[in-house]
Amino acid sequence: MTSEIILFGVGAMGQRIARLARLRGYTIRAAIDMDPAKQGIPLGRLANWQGLESGPAVTADVTKALDGAPATVLHATASFLRDVSSEIECCLQHGHDVISISEEMTVPHAADPAIAARLDATAKQYGARVIGTGVNPGFAMDMLVLALSVPCGHVDHIQAVRTNDLSDFGPTVLRTQGVGLTPQGFADAVAQGSVVGHVGFAQSIALIARHLGWTVDSVTETREPIISSVVRETPHMTIAPGQVAGCRHCAFAHINGREVLRLEHPQQIRPELEGQATSDQIRITGDQVIEMQITPEIGGGGGTAAAAVNALAYLRSAPAGLVHLTDLPLTSPKMTTLIPQGDHS
Amino acid sequence: MTSEIILFGVGAMGQRIARLARLRGYTIRAAIDMDPAKQGIPLGRLANWQGLESGPAVTADVTKALDGAPATVLHATASFLRDVSSEIECCLQHGHDVISISEEMTVPHAADPAIAARLDATAKQYGARVIGTGVNPGFAMDMLVLALSVPCGHVDHIQAVRTNDLSDFGPTVLRTQGVGLTPQGFADAVAQGSVVGHVGFAQSIALIARHLGWTVDSVTETREPIISSVVRETPHMTIAPGQVAGCRHCAFAHINGREVLRLEHPQQIRPELEGQATSDQIRITGDQVIEMQITPEIGGGGGTAAAAVNALAYLRSAPAGLVHLTDLPLTSPKMTTLIPQGDHS
């Protein structure tokens, strides 16, 4: 529990990770961020913890921040492998283990096999480990599915539905889901690639298939607008009836022409205004049928920060190289002392 | 997937394990059972699979059955550590790995630290591995709890409730739950130890506490009668209003005087006659609240057979000695080819 941490990325997620890691007794020895506005600011002030001036000063000097004895880098900068791979490689070359919340890092092979192979080779060369984790991908639609498969003699079909609420998110995220567009504008934006929906289905499918020994031969995806019939308002946006409240992104995996996996992820603002509860639902059909429901859904932001910090206690026991969540025991929170109630960040 | 299996115990559960292992492509090379009525009967006939005369003949000659190259013993004879430890030790001394569904084997230390230490030492001496698994203990009230803790920054309290239906069970099991007694008879039977309730709470608590890094300082248990207000009838027993339909067995674990874990397991016949749905429910309270429900509950018999067969693909990668489920990756079913639909045993 005394491992030292280097934080790479101190945005909203990096700050959550910083608060939790500190609460859990880890020492953060450096904090990296490229944002000029954050340079020199103590991490304590940025992440708003007690002792505001404590913690390392945020720096853009990556080499200096990565100097020193092997530590674990908690990496939280971007979603796509192409945007994060050089950052992660640099950490590995300094001999540090890396835990990344980049969505595509949960199974980088599913995004780019060449980059994944290079990360694996670099990690092995420098005796370090690298893993990607988070709530989605990394838990709600893949690891939790695999957990529920443990009492199954075989699995014929899996359905996972995650219904969440985007109301807390700002314009950048809402734009990627098409919120506020007309139905025609949504269709155009999907065609142009500016409405992307969820990032991570390829990783969830790969994580499940790899662990069950499945060879998936085709994956199809759909992105449909969730059209509101009422006014929906958030601090960041108001939409009128007939406008798009979010994106229903689905992925379907097939083996020999038969659908074996169906992932459905409707993301929208204010779902409760049309009676839509948020939840995680999983249905496994095989020698038994397991129908699971979690209401409301598992928190994405806090859950992802927790998944990253929890992995600290497990990653070091893995062999050097690219590690997947399915290689490790369950990365539950290791707490040698109970955190006092009320001291929840 | 080509490991050879030796079956130790060919009762109802051993037969389920045999059918599933065969369906999954494993070779069963010997079958041990002490029951004189089963001697010499081909396993195929006993377990009622196609090719009734195929499979090894059941034998009580343990030494002969355990002879040969290292294999994995699937062990299904009894619930309590004191009744199974010498059987398991004998398998280990022949160099075989052992997967047991004995409830107390999921965490044998919680039943008897001396026996657990001896099993660990014997396994290490002979280069073998031994693990206990099943649905409860082993999944519904412990491993699934730990899976749900992965997105939690810390855990303050855990509640797991498993509501199941005993209607399929015969008089032996029903007696251990007090079914058919008067409320006074139930109280007397609990005091005398003939109504035991569930076997495995100590193991579930130990599995959770060990993995979360908790040091539990006290555990209390209650066994209360579920008194029927209606007539409840099964093929094996009929009870009148006012009689006991089952046992509500609960366990409570504390740290520093505060309850941190509550396990509730009401087991009864015909719960639906009083509007009681069967289910597995878990509630984790910490930095987020996770409320999970599975309805109906995960099948105990089929689920336990699956958990045992699924462990085959994972146990061999563990170091020699006593292994716990929390040491392994998720033991999901590894299926290199999909089992054709309709061929479900």
mmCIF file with all atom_site columns, C-alpha atoms in Angstrom, chain A residues 20 23-24 135 139 143-144 146-156 210-214 255 258 260 286-288 290-295 298-299 302-303 306-307 310 314 326-336 338-339 341 344, chain B residues 20 23-24 135 139 143-144 146-156 210-214 255 258 260 286-288 290-295 298-299 302-303 306-307 310 314 326-336 338-339 341 344:
data_model
loop_
_atom_site.group_PDB
_atom_site.id
_atom_site.type_symbol
_atom_site.label_atom_id
_atom_site.label_alt_id
_atom_site.label_comp_id
_atom_site.label_asym_id
_atom_site.label_entity_id
_atom_site.label_seq_id
_atom_site.pdbx_PDB_ins_code
_atom_site.Cartn_x
_atom_site.Cartn_y
_atom_site.Cartn_z
_atom_site.occupancy
_atom_site.B_iso_or_equiv
_atom_site.pdbx_formal_charge
_atom_site.auth_seq_id
_atom_site.auth_comp_id
_atom_site.auth_asym_id
_atom_site.auth_atom_id
_atom_site.pdbx_PDB_model_num
ATOM 1   C CA . LEU A 1 20  ? -9.065  8.773   -3.969  1.00 0.00 ? 20  LEU A CA 1
ATOM 2   C CA . LEU A 1 23  ? -7.488  8.961   0.749   1.00 0.00 ? 23  LEU A CA 1
ATOM 3   C CA . ARG A 1 24  ? -6.293  5.384   0.307   1.00 0.00 ? 24  ARG A CA 1
ATOM 4   C CA . VAL A 1 135 ? -16.260 1.214   -15.599 1.00 0.00 ? 135 VAL A CA 1
ATOM 5   C CA . PHE A 1 139 ? -16.537 -3.416  -15.845 1.00 0.00 ? 139 PHE A CA 1
ATOM 6   C CA . MET A 1 143 ? -15.973 -7.872  -16.479 1.00 0.00 ? 143 MET A CA 1
ATOM 7   C CA . LEU A 1 144 ? -19.343 -7.981  -14.695 1.00 0.00 ? 144 LEU A CA 1
ATOM 8   C CA . LEU A 1 146 ? -17.736 -12.482 -17.083 1.00 0.00 ? 146 LEU A CA 1
ATOM 9   C CA . ALA A 1 147 ? -18.293 -12.566 -13.313 1.00 0.00 ? 147 ALA A CA 1
ATOM 10  C CA . LEU A 1 148 ? -21.893 -13.636 -13.926 1.00 0.00 ? 148 LEU A CA 1
ATOM 11  C CA . SER A 1 149 ? -20.722 -16.382 -16.286 1.00 0.00 ? 149 SER A CA 1
ATOM 12  C CA . VAL A 1 150 ? -18.801 -18.189 -13.526 1.00 0.00 ? 150 VAL A CA 1
ATOM 13  C CA . PRO A 1 151 ? -21.791 -20.380 -12.512 1.00 0.00 ? 151 PRO A CA 1
ATOM 14  C CA . CYS A 1 152 ? -22.665 -21.108 -16.177 1.00 0.00 ? 152 CYS A CA 1
ATOM 15  C CA . GLY A 1 153 ? -21.782 -24.445 -17.740 1.00 0.00 ? 153 GLY A CA 1
ATOM 16  C CA . HIS A 1 154 ? -21.892 -22.752 -21.108 1.00 0.00 ? 154 HIS A CA 1
ATOM 17  C CA . VAL A 1 155 ? -23.037 -19.436 -22.522 1.00 0.00 ? 155 VAL A CA 1
ATOM 18  C CA . ASP A 1 156 ? -25.189 -19.183 -25.652 1.00 0.00 ? 156 ASP A CA 1
ATOM 19  C CA . ARG A 1 210 ? -11.030 -13.711 -25.270 1.00 0.00 ? 210 ARG A CA 1
ATOM 20  C CA . HIS A 1 211 ? -11.962 -14.912 -21.786 1.00 0.00 ? 211 HIS A CA 1
ATOM 21  C CA . LEU A 1 212 ? -14.734 -17.264 -22.917 1.00 0.00 ? 212 LEU A CA 1
ATOM 22  C CA . GLY A 1 213 ? -12.556 -18.698 -25.693 1.00 0.00 ? 213 GLY A CA 1
ATOM 23  C CA . TRP A 1 214 ? -14.894 -17.335 -28.372 1.00 0.00 ? 214 TRP A CA 1
ATOM 24  C CA . ILE A 1 255 ? -20.203 -16.425 -34.386 1.00 0.00 ? 255 ILE A CA 1
ATOM 25  C CA . ARG A 1 258 ? -25.490 -16.339 -34.952 1.00 0.00 ? 258 ARG A CA 1
ATOM 26  C CA . VAL A 1 260 ? -23.888 -14.248 -29.367 1.00 0.00 ? 260 VAL A CA 1
ATOM 27  C CA . GLY A 1 286 ? -26.976 -20.741 -21.466 1.00 0.00 ? 286 GLY A CA 1
ATOM 28  C CA . ASP A 1 287 ? -27.531 -23.823 -19.348 1.00 0.00 ? 287 ASP A CA 1
ATOM 29  C CA . GLN A 1 288 ? -29.167 -21.368 -16.981 1.00 0.00 ? 288 GLN A CA 1
ATOM 30  C CA . ILE A 1 290 ? -29.153 -15.203 -15.290 1.00 0.00 ? 290 ILE A CA 1
ATOM 31  C CA . GLU A 1 291 ? -30.967 -11.868 -15.269 1.00 0.00 ? 291 GLU A CA 1
ATOM 32  C CA . MET A 1 292 ? -29.208 -9.140  -13.355 1.00 0.00 ? 292 MET A CA 1
ATOM 33  C CA . GLN A 1 293 ? -30.211 -5.570  -12.714 1.00 0.00 ? 293 GLN A CA 1
ATOM 34  C CA . ILE A 1 294 ? -28.409 -2.735  -10.935 1.00 0.00 ? 294 ILE A CA 1
ATOM 35  C CA . THR A 1 295 ? -30.511 0.394   -10.369 1.00 0.00 ? 295 THR A CA 1
ATOM 36  C CA . ILE A 1 298 ? -22.878 2.042   -11.542 1.00 0.00 ? 298 ILE A CA 1
ATOM 37  C CA . GLY A 1 299 ? -21.367 5.515   -11.386 1.00 0.00 ? 299 GLY A CA 1
ATOM 38  C CA . GLY A 1 302 ? -16.270 7.624   -9.463  1.00 0.00 ? 302 GLY A CA 1
ATOM 39  C CA . GLY A 1 303 ? -16.272 3.996   -10.536 1.00 0.00 ? 303 GLY A CA 1
ATOM 40  C CA . ALA A 1 306 ? -11.889 3.556   -8.118  1.00 0.00 ? 306 ALA A CA 1
ATOM 41  C CA . ALA A 1 307 ? -11.118 0.875   -10.691 1.00 0.00 ? 307 ALA A CA 1
ATOM 42  C CA . ASN A 1 310 ? -7.898  -0.467  -6.921  1.00 0.00 ? 310 ASN A CA 1
ATOM 43  C CA . TYR A 1 314 ? -2.832  -6.185  -8.156  1.00 0.00 ? 314 TYR A CA 1
ATOM 44  C CA . THR A 1 326 ? -9.116  -10.873 -17.211 1.00 0.00 ? 326 THR A CA 1
ATOM 45  C CA . ASP A 1 327 ? -5.563  -11.902 -16.266 1.00 0.00 ? 327 ASP A CA 1
ATOM 46  C CA . LEU A 1 328 ? -5.861  -10.573 -12.715 1.00 0.00 ? 328 LEU A CA 1
ATOM 47  C CA . PRO A 1 329 ? -7.898  -11.591 -9.688  1.00 0.00 ? 329 PRO A CA 1
ATOM 48  C CA . LEU A 1 330 ? -10.879 -9.301  -9.045  1.00 0.00 ? 330 LEU A CA 1
ATOM 49  C CA . THR A 1 331 ? -9.389  -5.843  -8.448  1.00 0.00 ? 331 THR A CA 1
ATOM 50  C CA . SER A 1 332 ? -11.460 -5.108  -5.344  1.00 0.00 ? 332 SER A CA 1
ATOM 51  C CA . PRO A 1 333 ? -10.424 -2.240  -3.064  1.00 0.00 ? 333 PRO A CA 1
ATOM 52  C CA . LYS A 1 334 ? -7.695  -3.419  -0.681  1.00 0.00 ? 334 LYS A CA 1
ATOM 53  C CA . MET A 1 335 ? -8.122  -1.534  2.546   1.00 0.00 ? 335 MET A CA 1
ATOM 54  C CA . THR A 1 336 ? -5.901  -2.484  5.442   1.00 0.00 ? 336 THR A CA 1
ATOM 55  C CA . LEU A 1 338 ? -11.321 1.065   7.180   1.00 0.00 ? 338 LEU A CA 1
ATOM 56  C CA . ILE A 1 339 ? -11.675 4.628   5.979   1.00 0.00 ? 339 ILE A CA 1
ATOM 57  C CA . GLN A 1 341 ? -17.249 7.170   7.670   1.00 0.00 ? 341 GLN A CA 1
ATOM 58  C CA . HIS A 1 344 ? -15.553 10.214  1.591   1.00 0.00 ? 344 HIS A CA 1
ATOM 59  C CA . LEU B 1 20  ? -21.079 -31.199 -17.812 1.00 0.00 ? 20  LEU B CA 1
ATOM 60  C CA . LEU B 1 23  ? -20.171 -32.128 -22.626 1.00 0.00 ? 23  LEU B CA 1
ATOM 61  C CA . ARG B 1 24  ? -17.229 -29.727 -22.330 1.00 0.00 ? 24  ARG B CA 1
ATOM 62  C CA . VAL B 1 135 ? -22.369 -21.205 -5.872  1.00 0.00 ? 135 VAL B CA 1
ATOM 63  C CA . PHE B 1 139 ? -20.130 -17.128 -5.699  1.00 0.00 ? 139 PHE B CA 1
ATOM 64  C CA . MET B 1 143 ? -17.248 -13.670 -5.203  1.00 0.00 ? 143 MET B CA 1
ATOM 65  C CA . LEU B 1 144 ? -20.144 -11.754 -6.761  1.00 0.00 ? 144 LEU B CA 1
ATOM 66  C CA . LEU B 1 146 ? -16.242 -8.844  -4.567  1.00 0.00 ? 146 LEU B CA 1
ATOM 67  C CA . ALA B 1 147 ? -16.912 -8.392  -8.288  1.00 0.00 ? 147 ALA B CA 1
ATOM 68  C CA . LEU B 1 148 ? -19.345 -5.587  -7.474  1.00 0.00 ? 148 LEU B CA 1
ATOM 69  C CA . SER B 1 149 ? -16.757 -3.935  -5.227  1.00 0.00 ? 149 SER B CA 1
ATOM 70  C CA . VAL B 1 150 ? -14.344 -3.379  -8.145  1.00 0.00 ? 150 VAL B CA 1
ATOM 71  C CA . PRO B 1 151 ? -15.774 0.090   -9.018  1.00 0.00 ? 151 PRO B CA 1
ATOM 72  C CA . CYS B 1 152 ? -15.882 1.101   -5.313  1.00 0.00 ? 152 CYS B CA 1
ATOM 73  C CA . GLY B 1 153 ? -13.260 3.433   -3.852  1.00 0.00 ? 153 GLY B CA 1
ATOM 74  C CA . HIS B 1 154 ? -14.025 1.997   -0.455  1.00 0.00 ? 154 HIS B CA 1
ATOM 75  C CA . VAL B 1 155 ? -16.666 -0.234  1.067   1.00 0.00 ? 155 VAL B CA 1
ATOM 76  C CA . ASP B 1 156 ? -18.414 0.631   4.335   1.00 0.00 ? 156 ASP B CA 1
ATOM 77  C CA . ARG B 1 210 ? -9.387  -11.513 3.150   1.00 0.00 ? 210 ARG B CA 1
ATOM 78  C CA . HIS B 1 211 ? -9.760  -9.943  -0.290  1.00 0.00 ? 211 HIS B CA 1
ATOM 79  C CA . LEU B 1 212 ? -10.785 -6.492  0.966   1.00 0.00 ? 212 LEU B CA 1
ATOM 80  C CA . GLY B 1 213 ? -8.014  -6.488  3.576   1.00 0.00 ? 213 GLY B CA 1
ATOM 81  C CA . TRP B 1 214 ? -10.529 -6.427  6.427   1.00 0.00 ? 214 TRP B CA 1
ATOM 82  C CA . ILE B 1 255 ? -15.109 -4.500  12.778  1.00 0.00 ? 255 ILE B CA 1
ATOM 83  C CA . ARG B 1 258 ? -19.592 -1.787  13.701  1.00 0.00 ? 258 ARG B CA 1
ATOM 84  C CA . VAL B 1 260 ? -19.709 -4.289  8.047   1.00 0.00 ? 260 VAL B CA 1
ATOM 85  C CA . GLY B 1 286 ? -19.367 2.992   0.246   1.00 0.00 ? 286 GLY B CA 1
ATOM 86  C CA . ASP B 1 287 ? -18.345 5.929   -1.878  1.00 0.00 ? 287 ASP B CA 1
ATOM 87  C CA . GLN B 1 288 ? -21.179 4.772   -4.101  1.00 0.00 ? 288 GLN B CA 1
ATOM 88  C CA . ILE B 1 290 ? -24.555 -0.440  -5.670  1.00 0.00 ? 290 ILE B CA 1
ATOM 89  C CA . GLU B 1 291 ? -27.872 -2.297  -5.513  1.00 0.00 ? 291 GLU B CA 1
ATOM 90  C CA . MET B 1 292 ? -27.957 -5.510  -7.503  1.00 0.00 ? 292 MET B CA 1
ATOM 91  C CA . GLN B 1 293 ? -30.751 -7.976  -8.006  1.00 0.00 ? 293 GLN B CA 1
ATOM 92  C CA . ILE B 1 294 ? -30.850 -11.307 -9.821  1.00 0.00 ? 294 ILE B CA 1
ATOM 93  C CA . THR B 1 295 ? -34.320 -12.840 -10.207 1.00 0.00 ? 295 THR B CA 1
ATOM 94  C CA . ILE B 1 298 ? -28.665 -18.306 -9.491  1.00 0.00 ? 298 ILE B CA 1
ATOM 95  C CA . GLY B 1 299 ? -29.255 -22.053 -9.675  1.00 0.00 ? 299 GLY B CA 1
ATOM 96  C CA . GLY B 1 302 ? -26.190 -26.508 -11.869 1.00 0.00 ? 302 GLY B CA 1
ATOM 97  C CA . GLY B 1 303 ? -24.206 -23.447 -10.867 1.00 0.00 ? 303 GLY B CA 1
ATOM 98  C CA . ALA B 1 306 ? -20.405 -25.359 -13.588 1.00 0.00 ? 306 ALA B CA 1
ATOM 99  C CA . ALA B 1 307 ? -18.157 -23.545 -11.120 1.00 0.00 ? 307 ALA B CA 1
ATOM 100 C CA . ASN B 1 310 ? -14.986 -24.038 -15.115 1.00 0.00 ? 310 ASN B CA 1
ATOM 101 C CA . TYR B 1 314 ? -7.584  -21.920 -14.343 1.00 0.00 ? 314 TYR B CA 1
ATOM 102 C CA . THR B 1 326 ? -9.801  -14.775 -4.967  1.00 0.00 ? 326 THR B CA 1
ATOM 103 C CA . ASP B 1 327 ? -6.310  -15.779 -6.164  1.00 0.00 ? 327 ASP B CA 1
ATOM 104 C CA . LEU B 1 328 ? -7.510  -16.684 -9.667  1.00 0.00 ? 328 LEU B CA 1
ATOM 105 C CA . PRO B 1 329 ? -8.885  -14.683 -12.585 1.00 0.00 ? 329 PRO B CA 1
ATOM 106 C CA . LEU B 1 330 ? -12.662 -15.030 -12.977 1.00 0.00 ? 330 LEU B CA 1
ATOM 107 C CA . THR B 1 331 ? -13.296 -18.729 -13.599 1.00 0.00 ? 331 THR B CA 1
ATOM 108 C CA . SER B 1 332 ? -15.639 -18.196 -16.549 1.00 0.00 ? 332 SER B CA 1
ATOM 109 C CA . PRO B 1 333 ? -16.442 -21.132 -18.840 1.00 0.00 ? 333 PRO B CA 1
ATOM 110 C CA . LYS B 1 334 ? -13.656 -21.551 -21.402 1.00 0.00 ? 334 LYS B CA 1
ATOM 111 C CA . MET B 1 335 ? -15.247 -22.855 -24.572 1.00 0.00 ? 335 MET B CA 1
ATOM 112 C CA . THR B 1 336 ? -13.063 -23.187 -27.621 1.00 0.00 ? 336 THR B CA 1
ATOM 113 C CA . LEU B 1 338 ? -19.618 -23.272 -28.925 1.00 0.00 ? 338 LEU B CA 1
ATOM 114 C CA . ILE B 1 339 ? -21.694 -26.136 -27.611 1.00 0.00 ? 339 ILE B CA 1
ATOM 115 C CA . GLN B 1 341 ? -27.875 -25.353 -28.899 1.00 0.00 ? 341 GLN B CA 1
ATOM 116 C CA . HIS B 1 344 ? -27.655 -28.959 -22.898 1.00 0.00 ? 344 HIS B CA 1
#
